[in-house]
């Protein structure tokens, strides 16, 4: 199956600093990537939808100036958590859909996730 | 996307079949049933999906009732590595929207 690589898998940062998380589709082109956040013992919550070459669409309650998303190419989307605070500590997961994906194969492919701890 | 209901947790003995139910009574005619699982501290993994016919692949079987209001994911010979949270999601195939994850079923496979 298609591979989505997320980096880093784990990061610890100081409060007030920024952290960038990368999501790459390794063997397909992704016109759309999704960013999720998951708190302990909770389900995945969609943060934003990232479309290549255009601005991301954020879910209600997600601050676009705090969670900067860039999808500059068909294989890379980045999420930058700016001025991180301890309450931003969470598991961040990206997902990608392939370009031209029609009715024949529509499962979403997920990265392995990034565990962010803000101290 | 139609709402789904799953039991919060289930246990299964290693080597036995794990049958995970899902209710989706408000499913519409063009919505598919998808199953994903998430092993602890990993991203979700696609398992299987179907519309109305039963489906089988190398990972699992999906049984959908005739009225499509419920379905069952079957792991025929559960192993310890199948311990995970299993999510049943109903959506239109080829939709460009993100998956809407509910709470899922936490499956514990015991030795």
mmCIF file of C-alpha atoms in Angstrom:
data_model
loop_
_atom_site.group_PDB
_atom_site.id
_atom_site.type_symbol
_atom_site.label_atom_id
_atom_site.label_comp_id
_atom_site.label_asym_id
_atom_site.label_seq_id
_atom_site.Cartn_x
_atom_site.Cartn_y
_atom_site.Cartn_z
ATOM 1 C CA UNK A 1 0.000 0.000 0.000
ATOM 2 C CA UNK A 2 0.886 3.653 -0.255
ATOM 3 C CA UNK A 3 3.238 5.070 2.344
ATOM 4 C CA UNK A 4 2.922 8.297 4.295
ATOM 5 C CA UNK A 5 5.962 9.245 6.329
ATOM 6 C CA UNK A 6 5.759 11.627 9.245
ATOM 7 C CA UNK A 7 8.764 13.232 10.928
ATOM 8 C CA UNK A 8 9.722 13.489 13.690
ATOM 9 C CA UNK A 9 8.017 10.633 15.477
ATOM 10 C CA UNK A 10 8.659 12.204 18.833
ATOM 11 C CA UNK A 11 9.680 15.705 19.912
ATOM 12 C CA UNK A 12 10.088 17.537 23.183
ATOM 13 C CA UNK A 13 10.236 21.306 23.108
ATOM 14 C CA UNK A 14 10.285 24.165 25.548
ATOM 15 C CA UNK A 15 7.227 26.281 26.134
ATOM 16 C CA UNK A 16 7.177 29.275 23.809
ATOM 17 C CA UNK A 17 9.151 27.676 21.003
ATOM 18 C CA UNK A 18 7.871 26.454 17.640
ATOM 19 C CA UNK A 19 7.888 22.926 16.297
ATOM 20 C CA UNK A 20 7.560 21.804 12.685
ATOM 21 C CA UNK A 21 6.129 18.416 11.750
ATOM 22 C CA UNK A 22 6.547 17.059 8.234
ATOM 23 C CA UNK A 23 4.214 14.729 6.382
ATOM 24 C CA UNK A 24 5.398 13.170 3.132
ATOM 25 C CA UNK A 25 3.669 10.882 0.683
ATOM 26 C CA UNK A 26 6.505 8.632 -0.458
ATOM 27 C CA UNK A 27 5.099 6.831 -3.472
ATOM 28 C CA UNK A 28 2.127 8.881 -4.594
ATOM 29 C CA UNK A 29 1.088 12.471 -5.063
ATOM 30 C CA UNK A 30 -1.324 13.863 -2.534
ATOM 31 C CA UNK A 31 -3.531 16.750 -3.505
ATOM 32 C CA UNK A 32 -5.145 16.729 -0.097
ATOM 33 C CA UNK A 33 -3.648 16.069 3.299
ATOM 34 C CA UNK A 34 -5.409 16.091 6.628
ATOM 35 C CA UNK A 35 -4.001 16.906 10.059
ATOM 36 C CA UNK A 36 -5.464 15.314 13.160
ATOM 37 C CA UNK A 37 -4.758 15.666 16.852
ATOM 38 C CA UNK A 38 -5.316 12.969 19.447
ATOM 39 C CA UNK A 39 -5.250 13.466 23.200
ATOM 40 C CA UNK A 40 -4.686 10.501 25.540
ATOM 41 C CA UNK A 41 -7.516 7.976 25.522
ATOM 42 C CA UNK A 42 -9.442 10.104 23.019
ATOM 43 C CA UNK A 43 -10.250 9.657 19.359
ATOM 44 C CA UNK A 44 -8.646 11.490 16.476
ATOM 45 C CA UNK A 45 -9.953 15.001 15.949
ATOM 46 C CA UNK A 46 -9.541 16.712 12.599
ATOM 47 C CA UNK A 47 -7.635 19.969 12.846
ATOM 48 C CA UNK A 48 -7.377 21.096 9.236
ATOM 49 C CA UNK A 49 -7.512 20.080 5.612
ATOM 50 C CA UNK A 50 -4.520 21.007 3.521
ATOM 51 C CA UNK A 51 -4.789 21.373 -0.254
ATOM 52 C CA UNK A 52 -1.699 21.688 -2.403
ATOM 53 C CA UNK A 53 -1.113 25.236 -3.514
ATOM 54 C CA UNK A 54 -3.898 26.817 -1.490
ATOM 55 C CA UNK A 55 -4.672 27.850 2.060
ATOM 56 C CA UNK A 56 -5.618 25.211 4.563
ATOM 57 C CA UNK A 57 -9.155 24.903 5.862
ATOM 58 C CA UNK A 58 -9.279 24.794 9.650
ATOM 59 C CA UNK A 59 -11.899 23.143 11.819
ATOM 60 C CA UNK A 60 -13.852 25.218 14.267
ATOM 61 C CA UNK A 61 -11.852 25.990 17.363
ATOM 62 C CA UNK A 62 -8.450 25.409 15.764
ATOM 63 C CA UNK A 63 -6.341 28.581 15.654
ATOM 64 C CA UNK A 64 -4.885 29.018 12.188
ATOM 65 C CA UNK A 65 -2.229 31.431 13.430
ATOM 66 C CA UNK A 66 -1.029 28.924 15.982
ATOM 67 C CA UNK A 67 -1.080 25.840 13.789
ATOM 68 C CA UNK A 68 0.508 26.889 10.514
ATOM 69 C CA UNK A 69 0.025 24.500 7.635
ATOM 70 C CA UNK A 70 1.958 24.601 4.401
ATOM 71 C CA UNK A 71 1.295 22.251 1.475
ATOM 72 C CA UNK A 72 3.746 23.567 -1.063
ATOM 73 C CA UNK A 73 4.162 20.397 -3.095
ATOM 74 C CA UNK A 74 2.175 17.291 -3.973
ATOM 75 C CA UNK A 75 4.264 15.169 -1.633
ATOM 76 C CA UNK A 76 4.835 17.377 1.396
ATOM 77 C CA UNK A 77 2.689 19.124 3.963
ATOM 78 C CA UNK A 78 4.030 20.681 7.145
ATOM 79 C CA UNK A 79 2.357 21.600 10.407
ATOM 80 C CA UNK A 80 4.106 24.171 12.583
ATOM 81 C CA UNK A 81 2.965 24.563 16.153
ATOM 82 C CA UNK A 82 3.930 28.118 17.025
ATOM 83 C CA UNK A 83 4.589 29.368 20.545
ATOM 84 C CA UNK A 84 3.871 25.937 21.920
ATOM 85 C CA UNK A 85 2.390 25.538 25.378
ATOM 86 C CA UNK A 86 2.028 22.437 27.546
ATOM 87 C CA UNK A 87 -1.640 22.117 26.566
ATOM 88 C CA UNK A 88 -0.479 21.618 22.958
ATOM 89 C CA UNK A 89 1.149 18.365 24.007
ATOM 90 C CA UNK A 90 -0.599 15.717 21.968
ATOM 91 C CA UNK A 91 -0.265 13.074 19.268
ATOM 92 C CA UNK A 92 -0.405 14.698 15.827
ATOM 93 C CA UNK A 93 -1.244 12.538 12.818
ATOM 94 C CA UNK A 94 -1.349 13.353 9.125
ATOM 95 C CA UNK A 95 -3.294 11.588 6.410
ATOM 96 C CA UNK A 96 -3.160 11.772 2.649
ATOM 97 C CA UNK A 97 -5.326 10.928 -0.318
ATOM 98 C CA UNK A 98 -3.791 10.193 -3.677
ATOM 99 C CA UNK A 99 -4.193 12.452 -6.681
ATOM 100 C CA UNK A 100 -6.896 11.254 -9.005
ATOM 101 C CA UNK A 101 -8.103 8.745 -6.479
ATOM 102 C CA UNK A 102 -11.489 7.654 -7.699
ATOM 103 C CA UNK A 103 -13.827 4.891 -6.780
ATOM 104 C CA UNK A 104 -11.373 2.039 -7.125
ATOM 105 C CA UNK A 105 -9.164 2.678 -4.136
ATOM 106 C CA UNK A 106 -10.188 5.268 -1.634
ATOM 107 C CA UNK A 107 -8.690 4.349 1.658
ATOM 108 C CA UNK A 108 -6.838 7.141 3.395
ATOM 109 C CA UNK A 109 -3.181 6.617 4.233
ATOM 110 C CA UNK A 110 -1.876 7.745 7.588
ATOM 111 C CA UNK A 111 1.492 8.745 8.909
ATOM 112 C CA UNK A 112 2.869 7.084 12.002
ATOM 113 C CA UNK A 113 2.135 10.140 14.113
ATOM 114 C CA UNK A 114 4.243 12.637 16.063
ATOM 115 C CA UNK A 115 4.214 12.700 19.846
ATOM 116 C CA UNK A 116 4.720 16.318 20.909
ATOM 117 C CA UNK A 117 5.576 17.097 24.505
ATOM 118 C CA UNK A 118 5.866 20.735 25.534
ATOM 119 C CA UNK A 119 7.695 21.316 28.801
ATOM 120 C CA UNK B 1 -21.497 11.056 7.243
ATOM 121 C CA UNK B 2 -23.891 8.772 9.075
ATOM 122 C CA UNK B 3 -23.250 8.149 12.764
ATOM 123 C CA UNK B 4 -21.930 4.797 13.968
ATOM 124 C CA UNK B 5 -22.216 3.064 17.331
ATOM 125 C CA UNK B 6 -19.659 0.570 18.608
ATOM 126 C CA UNK B 7 -19.127 -1.116 21.965
ATOM 127 C CA UNK B 8 -16.341 0.648 23.860
ATOM 128 C CA UNK B 9 -14.329 -2.491 24.536
ATOM 129 C CA UNK B 10 -14.110 -6.206 23.807
ATOM 130 C CA UNK B 11 -11.850 -9.087 24.770
ATOM 131 C CA UNK B 12 -10.836 -12.014 22.610
ATOM 132 C CA UNK B 13 -8.636 -15.023 23.244
ATOM 133 C CA UNK B 14 -5.639 -15.449 21.004
ATOM 134 C CA UNK B 15 -6.390 -17.754 18.079
ATOM 135 C CA UNK B 16 -10.119 -17.218 18.300
ATOM 136 C CA UNK B 17 -12.215 -15.152 15.924
ATOM 137 C CA UNK B 18 -12.844 -11.574 16.975
ATOM 138 C CA UNK B 19 -16.241 -10.256 15.914
ATOM 139 C CA UNK B 20 -16.561 -6.498 16.208
ATOM 140 C CA UNK B 21 -20.057 -5.076 15.703
ATOM 141 C CA UNK B 22 -21.048 -1.673 14.401
ATOM 142 C CA UNK B 23 -24.466 -0.078 14.149
ATOM 143 C CA UNK B 24 -25.133 2.488 11.434
ATOM 144 C CA UNK B 25 -28.907 2.661 11.246
ATOM 145 C CA UNK B 26 -28.969 6.026 9.430
ATOM 146 C CA UNK B 27 -26.656 4.952 6.620
ATOM 147 C CA UNK B 28 -27.706 6.233 3.216
ATOM 148 C CA UNK B 29 -27.624 4.387 -0.070
ATOM 149 C CA UNK B 30 -24.349 5.780 -1.336
ATOM 150 C CA UNK B 31 -22.408 5.438 1.903
ATOM 151 C CA UNK B 32 -19.805 2.745 2.396
ATOM 152 C CA UNK B 33 -18.741 1.104 5.647
ATOM 153 C CA UNK B 34 -15.023 1.500 6.362
ATOM 154 C CA UNK B 35 -12.969 -0.091 9.101
ATOM 155 C CA UNK B 36 -9.671 1.231 10.407
ATOM 156 C CA UNK B 37 -7.635 0.272 13.426
ATOM 157 C CA UNK B 38 -5.115 2.113 15.545
ATOM 158 C CA UNK B 39 -2.459 0.279 17.450
ATOM 159 C CA UNK B 40 -1.224 2.214 20.452
ATOM 160 C CA UNK B 41 0.866 5.286 19.530
ATOM 161 C CA UNK B 42 0.647 4.626 15.806
ATOM 162 C CA UNK B 43 -1.358 6.142 12.971
ATOM 163 C CA UNK B 44 -4.597 4.451 11.892
ATOM 164 C CA UNK B 45 -4.395 1.562 9.465
ATOM 165 C CA UNK B 46 -6.972 0.766 6.807
ATOM 166 C CA UNK B 47 -8.544 -2.686 7.148
ATOM 167 C CA UNK B 48 -11.453 -3.107 4.774
ATOM 168 C CA UNK B 49 -14.512 -1.406 3.336
ATOM 169 C CA UNK B 50 -17.753 -2.405 1.636
ATOM 170 C CA UNK B 51 -21.104 -1.187 0.356
ATOM 171 C CA UNK B 52 -23.593 -4.041 0.724
ATOM 172 C CA UNK B 53 -21.859 -7.263 -0.214
ATOM 173 C CA UNK B 54 -19.678 -9.090 2.243
ATOM 174 C CA UNK B 55 -15.992 -8.454 1.704
ATOM 175 C CA UNK B 56 -12.856 -10.376 2.595
ATOM 176 C CA UNK B 57 -9.187 -9.575 2.340
ATOM 177 C CA UNK B 58 -5.986 -10.830 3.904
ATOM 178 C CA UNK B 59 -6.684 -8.982 7.135
ATOM 179 C CA UNK B 60 -10.362 -9.460 7.828
ATOM 180 C CA UNK B 61 -13.901 -10.094 6.655
ATOM 181 C CA UNK B 62 -16.704 -7.584 6.641
ATOM 182 C CA UNK B 63 -20.272 -8.774 7.002
ATOM 183 C CA UNK B 64 -22.972 -6.206 6.239
ATOM 184 C CA UNK B 65 -26.599 -6.958 7.058
ATOM 185 C CA UNK B 66 -29.122 -6.956 4.251
ATOM 186 C CA UNK B 67 -30.734 -3.735 5.473
ATOM 187 C CA UNK B 68 -27.213 -2.237 5.840
ATOM 188 C CA UNK B 69 -28.025 -0.918 9.285
ATOM 189 C CA UNK B 70 -25.242 -2.841 10.936
ATOM 190 C CA UNK B 71 -22.045 -4.660 10.127
ATOM 191 C CA UNK B 72 -19.476 -6.933 11.740
ATOM 192 C CA UNK B 73 -15.740 -6.947 11.274
ATOM 193 C CA UNK B 74 -14.297 -10.424 11.713
ATOM 194 C CA UNK B 75 -10.662 -11.131 12.486
ATOM 195 C CA UNK B 76 -10.665 -14.891 11.900
ATOM 196 C CA UNK B 77 -7.693 -15.842 14.090
ATOM 197 C CA UNK B 78 -6.862 -12.996 16.421
ATOM 198 C CA UNK B 79 -3.254 -12.540 17.528
ATOM 199 C CA UNK B 80 -1.769 -10.399 20.262
ATOM 200 C CA UNK B 81 -0.741 -7.905 17.582
ATOM 201 C CA UNK B 82 -4.404 -7.321 16.767
ATOM 202 C CA UNK B 83 -4.855 -5.531 20.091
ATOM 203 C CA UNK B 84 -5.924 -2.048 18.970
ATOM 204 C CA UNK B 85 -8.790 0.398 18.765
ATOM 205 C CA UNK B 86 -11.062 -0.447 15.837
ATOM 206 C CA UNK B 87 -13.031 2.303 14.151
ATOM 207 C CA UNK B 88 -16.132 1.784 12.033
ATOM 208 C CA UNK B 89 -16.729 4.771 9.742
ATOM 209 C CA UNK B 90 -19.530 5.367 7.283
ATOM 210 C CA UNK B 91 -18.928 7.701 4.398
ATOM 211 C CA UNK B 92 -19.423 8.296 0.720
ATOM 212 C CA UNK B 93 -16.683 6.597 -1.278
ATOM 213 C CA UNK B 94 -14.261 8.924 -3.045
ATOM 214 C CA UNK B 95 -15.324 11.754 -0.815
ATOM 215 C CA UNK B 96 -12.635 14.363 -0.491
ATOM 216 C CA UNK B 97 -13.455 14.947 3.128
ATOM 217 C CA UNK B 98 -11.543 13.690 6.122
ATOM 218 C CA UNK B 99 -12.543 10.589 8.043
ATOM 219 C CA UNK B 100 -14.761 11.217 11.039
ATOM 220 C CA UNK B 101 -13.428 8.983 13.809
ATOM 221 C CA UNK B 102 -15.784 8.055 16.605
ATOM 222 C CA UNK B 103 -14.684 6.421 19.834
ATOM 223 C CA UNK B 104 -14.185 2.975 18.330
ATOM 224 C CA UNK B 105 -13.894 -0.377 20.063
ATOM 225 C CA UNK B 106 -10.818 -1.161 22.093
ATOM 226 C CA UNK B 107 -10.044 -4.808 21.374
ATOM 227 C CA UNK B 108 -7.803 -6.663 23.788
ATOM 228 C CA UNK B 109 -6.470 -10.001 22.585
ATOM 229 C CA UNK B 110 -5.330 -12.128 25.493
ATOM 230 C CA UNK B 111 -2.942 -15.098 25.521
#
